[in-house]
PDB file of C-alpha atoms in Angstrom:
ATOM      1  CA  MET I   1     140.081  61.663   7.754  1.00 37.00           C
ATOM      2  CA  GLY I   2     141.943  65.118   9.019  1.00 39.00           C
ATOM      3  CA  GLN I   3     143.009  66.327  12.394  1.00 40.00           C
ATOM      4  CA  ALA I   4     140.131  67.798  14.900  1.00 37.00           C
ATOM      5  CA  THR I   5     139.892  70.911  15.474  1.00 37.00           C
ATOM      6  CA  SER I   6     137.523  72.760  17.956  1.00 38.00           C
ATOM      7  CA  ALA I   7     135.154  73.250  14.924  1.00 40.00           C
ATOM      8  CA  THR I   8     135.006  69.794  15.055  1.00 37.00           C
ATOM      9  CA  PHE I   9     133.888  69.156  18.812  1.00 38.00           C
ATOM     10  CA  PRO I  10     131.665  72.673  19.968  1.00 42.00           C
ATOM     11  CA  ASP I  11     132.322  73.712  22.959  1.00 48.00           C
ATOM     12  CA  TRP I  12     130.690  71.503  26.089  1.00 47.00           C
ATOM     13  CA  HIS I  13     129.039  73.238  28.997  1.00 55.00           C
ATOM     14  CA  GLY I  14     126.916  73.073  31.727  1.00 66.00           C
ATOM     15  CA  THR I  15     128.571  72.988  35.394  1.00 85.00           C
ATOM     16  CA  THR I  16     128.184  74.994  38.071  1.00 94.00           C
ATOM     17  CA  ILE I  17     129.827  73.554  41.376  1.00 96.00           C
ATOM     18  CA  LEU I  18     129.473  75.247  44.686  1.00 98.00           C
ATOM     19  CA  ALA I  19     130.745  74.563  48.184  1.00 98.00           C
ATOM     20  CA  VAL I  20     129.217  76.368  51.157  1.00 98.00           C
ATOM     21  CA  ARG I  21     131.190  76.119  54.566  1.00 97.00           C
ATOM     22  CA  LYS I  22     129.208  77.594  57.591  1.00 96.00           C
ATOM     23  CA  GLY I  23     128.719  76.107  61.377  1.00 93.00           C
ATOM     24  CA  GLY I  24     131.707  73.481  61.361  1.00 93.00           C
ATOM     25  CA  SER I  25     129.644  71.671  58.259  1.00 96.00           C
ATOM     26  CA  THR I  26     131.031  72.046  54.425  1.00 97.00           C
ATOM     27  CA  VAL I  27     128.961  71.243  51.661  1.00 97.00           C
ATOM     28  CA  ILE I  28     129.740  70.782  47.857  1.00 98.00           C
ATOM     29  CA  ALA I  29     126.854  70.713  45.067  1.00 98.00           C
ATOM     30  CA  GLY I  30     126.813  70.217  41.489  1.00 96.00           C
ATOM     31  CA  ASP I  31     124.401  70.359  38.980  1.00 95.00           C
ATOM     32  CA  GLY I  32     123.578  67.842  36.567  1.00 91.00           C
ATOM     33  CA  GLN I  33     123.488  68.992  32.977  1.00 89.00           C
ATOM     34  CA  VAL I  34     125.659  68.938  30.066  1.00 85.00           C
ATOM     35  CA  SER I  35     125.363  71.075  27.005  1.00 82.00           C
ATOM     36  CA  MET I  36     127.035  70.883  23.000  1.00 79.00           C
ATOM     37  CA  GLY I  37     126.943  73.909  21.955  1.00 78.00           C
ATOM     38  CA  GLN I  38     122.823  75.075  22.428  1.00 82.00           C
ATOM     39  CA  THR I  39     121.830  71.128  23.009  1.00 86.00           C
ATOM     40  CA  ILE I  40     121.548  69.413  26.019  1.00 87.00           C
ATOM     41  CA  VAL I  41     122.941  66.564  25.906  1.00 86.00           C
ATOM     42  CA  LYS I  42     122.797  65.214  29.674  1.00 88.00           C
ATOM     43  CA  GLY I  43     121.296  66.189  32.562  1.00 87.00           C
ATOM     44  CA  ASN I  44     121.880  64.396  35.135  1.00 91.00           C
ATOM     45  CA  ALA I  45     125.633  64.052  35.013  1.00 89.00           C
ATOM     46  CA  ARG I  46     127.753  63.414  38.475  1.00 92.00           C
ATOM     47  CA  LYS I  47     130.432  66.161  38.868  1.00 92.00           C
ATOM     48  CA  VAL I  48     130.963  65.889  42.328  1.00 96.00           C
ATOM     49  CA  ARG I  49     133.066  62.775  43.871  1.00 94.00           C
ATOM     50  CA  ARG I  50     133.853  61.589  47.406  1.00 96.00           C
ATOM     51  CA  LEU I  51     137.295  60.693  47.760  1.00 95.00           C
ATOM     52  CA  ALA I  52     140.328  59.204  50.517  1.00 94.00           C
ATOM     53  CA  GLY I  53     137.726  57.140  51.823  1.00 93.00           C
ATOM     54  CA  GLY I  54     134.534  60.146  52.266  1.00 95.00           C
ATOM     55  CA  ARG I  55     136.825  62.420  53.989  1.00 95.00           C
ATOM     56  CA  VAL I  56     137.426  64.631  50.867  1.00 97.00           C
ATOM     57  CA  VAL I  57     134.709  65.811  48.797  1.00 97.00           C
ATOM     58  CA  ALA I  58     135.652  67.141  44.794  1.00 97.00           C
ATOM     59  CA  GLY I  59     133.679  68.563  42.299  1.00 95.00           C
ATOM     60  CA  PHE I  60     134.702  69.692  38.837  1.00 92.00           C
ATOM     61  CA  ALA I  61     134.157  71.803  36.081  1.00 89.00           C
ATOM     62  CA  GLY I  62     135.334  71.770  32.603  1.00 83.00           C
ATOM     63  CA  ALA I  63     136.000  68.853  30.321  1.00 79.00           C
ATOM     64  CA  THR I  64     134.757  65.282  31.855  1.00 80.00           C
ATOM     65  CA  ALA I  65     138.095  63.059  30.830  1.00 80.00           C
ATOM     66  CA  ASP I  66     140.309  65.891  31.741  1.00 83.00           C
ATOM     67  CA  ALA I  67     138.373  66.019  35.652  1.00 84.00           C
ATOM     68  CA  PHE I  68     138.540  62.419  35.618  1.00 87.00           C
ATOM     69  CA  THR I  69     142.089  62.267  35.176  1.00 87.00           C
ATOM     70  CA  LEU I  70     143.073  65.372  37.314  1.00 88.00           C
ATOM     71  CA  ILE I  71     141.087  63.486  40.400  1.00 91.00           C
ATOM     72  CA  GLU I  72     143.109  60.346  40.242  1.00 93.00           C
ATOM     73  CA  ARG I  73     145.610  62.277  40.480  1.00 91.00           C
ATOM     74  CA  LEU I  74     144.602  64.010  43.364  1.00 94.00           C
ATOM     75  CA  GLU I  75     143.498  60.759  44.837  1.00 95.00           C
ATOM     76  CA  ALA I  76     147.092  59.133  44.733  1.00 95.00           C
ATOM     77  CA  LYS I  77     148.006  62.949  46.079  1.00 95.00           C
ATOM     78  CA  LEU I  78     145.699  62.312  49.181  1.00 96.00           C
ATOM     79  CA  GLU I  79     147.582  58.645  49.475  1.00 95.00           C
ATOM     80  CA  GLN I  80     150.641  60.371  49.535  1.00 95.00           C
ATOM     81  CA  TYR I  81     149.856  63.131  51.975  1.00 94.00           C
ATOM     82  CA  PRO I  82     146.975  61.549  53.996  1.00 91.00           C
ATOM     83  CA  GLU I  83     145.026  64.587  56.151  1.00 91.00           C
ATOM     84  CA  GLN I  84     147.362  66.964  54.140  1.00 95.00           C
ATOM     85  CA  LEU I  85     144.478  68.398  51.602  1.00 96.00           C
ATOM     86  CA  ALA I  86     146.225  71.361  51.374  1.00 95.00           C
ATOM     87  CA  ARG I  87     149.927  69.875  50.648  1.00 96.00           C
ATOM     88  CA  ALA I  88     147.988  67.315  47.892  1.00 96.00           C
ATOM     89  CA  CYS I  89     146.337  70.372  46.127  1.00 95.00           C
ATOM     90  CA  VAL I  90     149.354  72.288  46.024  1.00 95.00           C
ATOM     91  CA  ASP I  91     151.017  68.999  44.769  1.00 93.00           C
ATOM     92  CA  LEU I  92     148.902  68.519  42.427  1.00 92.00           C
ATOM     93  CA  ALA I  93     148.638  71.890  40.861  1.00 90.00           C
ATOM     94  CA  LYS I  94     152.574  72.208  40.431  1.00 89.00           C
ATOM     95  CA  ASP I  95     152.226  68.299  38.415  1.00 86.00           C
ATOM     96  CA  TRP I  96     148.908  70.172  36.443  1.00 85.00           C
ATOM     97  CA  ARG I  97     151.250  73.136  35.934  1.00 83.00           C
ATOM     98  CA  THR I  98     154.505  71.376  34.595  1.00 83.00           C
ATOM     99  CA  ASP I  99     153.712  68.307  33.198  1.00 77.00           C
ATOM    100  CA  ARG I 100     153.655  68.076  29.817  1.00 77.00           C
ATOM    101  CA  TYR I 101     149.964  66.050  29.348  1.00 75.00           C
ATOM    102  CA  LEU I 102     148.635  67.426  32.308  1.00 74.00           C
ATOM    103  CA  ARG I 103     149.035  71.032  31.580  1.00 72.00           C
ATOM    104  CA  ARG I 104     147.025  70.483  28.015  1.00 77.00           C
ATOM    105  CA  LEU I 105     143.740  69.699  30.490  1.00 76.00           C
ATOM    106  CA  GLU I 106     141.170  72.028  30.837  1.00 78.00           C
ATOM    107  CA  ALA I 107     139.034  71.227  34.100  1.00 82.00           C
ATOM    108  CA  MET I 108     138.729  73.269  37.643  1.00 89.00           C
ATOM    109  CA  LEU I 109     138.412  71.253  41.113  1.00 93.00           C
ATOM    110  CA  ILE I 110     137.045  72.774  44.158  1.00 97.00           C
ATOM    111  CA  VAL I 111     138.208  70.562  46.426  1.00 97.00           C
ATOM    112  CA  ALA I 112     137.084  70.532  50.701  1.00 97.00           C
ATOM    113  CA  ASP I 113     137.591  68.380  53.453  1.00 96.00           C
ATOM    114  CA  ALA I 114     136.021  68.782  56.983  1.00 91.00           C
ATOM    115  CA  SER I 115     138.127  72.405  57.546  1.00 92.00           C
ATOM    116  CA  THR I 116     138.925  73.333  54.475  1.00 95.00           C
ATOM    117  CA  ILE I 117     137.802  74.337  50.496  1.00 97.00           C
ATOM    118  CA  LEU I 118     140.128  74.637  47.907  1.00 97.00           C
ATOM    119  CA  THR I 119     139.747  76.067  44.140  1.00 95.00           C
ATOM    120  CA  VAL I 120     142.627  73.889  42.362  1.00 92.00           C
ATOM    121  CA  THR I 121     143.355  75.506  39.119  1.00 85.00           C
ATOM    122  CA  GLY I 122     145.869  74.378  35.985  1.00 78.00           C
ATOM    123  CA  VAL I 123     147.483  77.783  35.641  1.00 81.00           C
ATOM    124  CA  GLY I 124     149.157  76.682  38.869  1.00 81.00           C
ATOM    125  CA  ASP I 125     146.495  78.277  41.715  1.00 89.00           C
ATOM    126  CA  VAL I 126     145.226  76.820  45.112  1.00 94.00           C
ATOM    127  CA  LEU I 127     142.848  79.324  46.547  1.00 94.00           C
ATOM    128  CA  GLU I 128     141.108  79.390  50.258  1.00 95.00           C
ATOM    129  CA  PRO I 129     138.030  81.654  49.857  1.00 93.00           C
ATOM    130  CA  GLU I 130     137.884  84.081  52.217  1.00 86.00           C
ATOM    131  CA  SER I 131     134.321  84.047  53.134  1.00 90.00           C
ATOM    132  CA  GLY I 132     133.688  80.027  53.047  1.00 94.00           C
ATOM    133  CA  VAL I 133     131.906  80.227  49.880  1.00 97.00           C
ATOM    134  CA  ALA I 134     133.529  78.941  46.572  1.00 97.00           C
ATOM    135  CA  ALA I 135     132.369  78.624  43.215  1.00 96.00           C
ATOM    136  CA  ILE I 136     133.268  77.308  39.617  1.00 94.00           C
ATOM    137  CA  GLY I 137     131.858  76.634  35.945  1.00 91.00           C
ATOM    138  CA  SER I 138     129.570  78.643  34.107  1.00 89.00           C
ATOM    139  CA  GLY I 139     126.923  79.262  36.137  1.00 93.00           C
ATOM    140  CA  GLY I 140     129.781  79.545  39.462  1.00 94.00           C
ATOM    141  CA  ASN I 141     129.307  83.821  39.248  1.00 95.00           C
ATOM    142  CA  TYR I 142     125.196  83.030  40.107  1.00 97.00           C
ATOM    143  CA  ALA I 143     125.465  80.580  42.254  1.00 97.00           C
ATOM    144  CA  LEU I 144     128.754  82.627  44.447  1.00 97.00           C
ATOM    145  CA  ALA I 145     126.656  85.569  44.692  1.00 97.00           C
ATOM    146  CA  ALA I 146     123.521  83.839  45.992  1.00 98.00           C
ATOM    147  CA  ALA I 147     125.725  82.091  48.399  1.00 98.00           C
ATOM    148  CA  ARG I 148     127.228  84.960  49.753  1.00 97.00           C
ATOM    149  CA  ALA I 149     123.968  86.684  50.292  1.00 97.00           C
ATOM    150  CA  LEU I 150     123.024  84.169  52.016  1.00 97.00           C
ATOM    151  CA  ILE I 151     125.701  83.183  54.254  1.00 97.00           C
ATOM    152  CA  ASP I 152     124.970  85.149  57.432  1.00 96.00           C
ATOM    153  CA  GLY I 153     121.481  84.761  57.274  1.00 96.00           C
ATOM    154  CA  ALA I 154     119.579  81.393  59.249  1.00 96.00           C
ATOM    155  CA  LEU I 155     120.070  79.290  56.688  1.00 97.00           C
ATOM    156  CA  ASP I 156     122.781  75.971  57.397  1.00 97.00           C
ATOM    157  CA  ALA I 157     125.144  75.063  54.632  1.00 97.00           C
ATOM    158  CA  GLU I 158     123.126  72.694  52.977  1.00 98.00           C
ATOM    159  CA  ALA I 159     119.948  74.656  52.705  1.00 98.00           C
ATOM    160  CA  ILE I 160     122.513  77.866  50.979  1.00 98.00           C
ATOM    161  CA  ALA I 161     123.800  75.381  48.599  1.00 98.00           C
ATOM    162  CA  ARG I 162     120.499  74.353  47.553  1.00 98.00           C
ATOM    163  CA  ARG I 163     119.396  77.302  47.174  1.00 98.00           C
ATOM    164  CA  ALA I 164     122.297  78.981  45.766  1.00 98.00           C
ATOM    165  CA  MET I 165     121.970  76.834  43.263  1.00 97.00           C
ATOM    166  CA  ALA I 166     118.296  76.946  42.792  1.00 97.00           C
ATOM    167  CA  ILE I 167     118.825  80.610  42.007  1.00 97.00           C
ATOM    168  CA  ALA I 168     122.182  80.314  39.618  1.00 96.00           C
ATOM    169  CA  ALA I 169     120.100  77.480  37.441  1.00 95.00           C
ATOM    170  CA  GLU I 170     117.416  80.410  36.955  1.00 96.00           C
ATOM    171  CA  ILE I 171     119.718  82.659  35.474  1.00 94.00           C
ATOM    172  CA  CYS I 172     122.234  80.446  34.117  1.00 92.00           C
ATOM    173  CA  VAL I 173     120.992  78.062  30.789  1.00 90.00           C
ATOM    174  CA  TYR I 174     123.862  76.244  31.294  1.00 88.00           C
ATOM    175  CA  THR I 175     123.115  74.797  34.444  1.00 91.00           C
ATOM    176  CA  ASN I 176     120.043  72.876  35.870  1.00 91.00           C
ATOM    177  CA  GLY I 177     118.568  71.992  39.402  1.00 92.00           C
ATOM    178  CA  GLU I 178     119.562  68.095  39.073  1.00 92.00           C
ATOM    179  CA  LEU I 179     121.587  68.438  41.827  1.00 95.00           C
ATOM    180  CA  THR I 180     124.706  66.120  43.574  1.00 94.00           C
ATOM    181  CA  VAL I 181     125.231  67.608  47.130  1.00 96.00           C
ATOM    182  CA  GLU I 182     128.236  65.706  49.221  1.00 96.00           C
ATOM    183  CA  LYS I 183     128.103  67.112  52.985  1.00 96.00           C
ATOM    184  CA  LEU I 184     130.974  66.748  55.262  1.00 93.00           C
TER     185      LEU I 184
END
């Protein structure tokens, strides 16, 4: 049997992760769809997890095994730097960028605690959104635009996240309405 190539394993798609912070509340929502090419493989995947004894929530987009590896590494960083989310994420991003094994991982994370939302990427970025809204994944731009449009209205963070994710699911074929929502 020959070496695996990208033609052997078609692209996996199907993630929208959205974080919203408003009124002292932070919510991360993720849809449940996983697609392989034009086929929906799973509709109820859980792409949002609680970490650090429930004080941190992380959502992931990208290859699932890669994301789980990163979440495990983030948990270790959070143990090393308790109550220091930004420092843990910067340390993870540094390792991700410089470690030969981690550098090959294809995923992105949105991580939040009670006061901060951060997007962490494999190129070394640790970004805090200006507007209290961040999104990643194939439907991320749709959810981001919808949440930004709703952020100044009367809805709370969870209602904004749910409505924005519903809008993304109506537009993006790789996003469904089967949500996991975690609130801090």
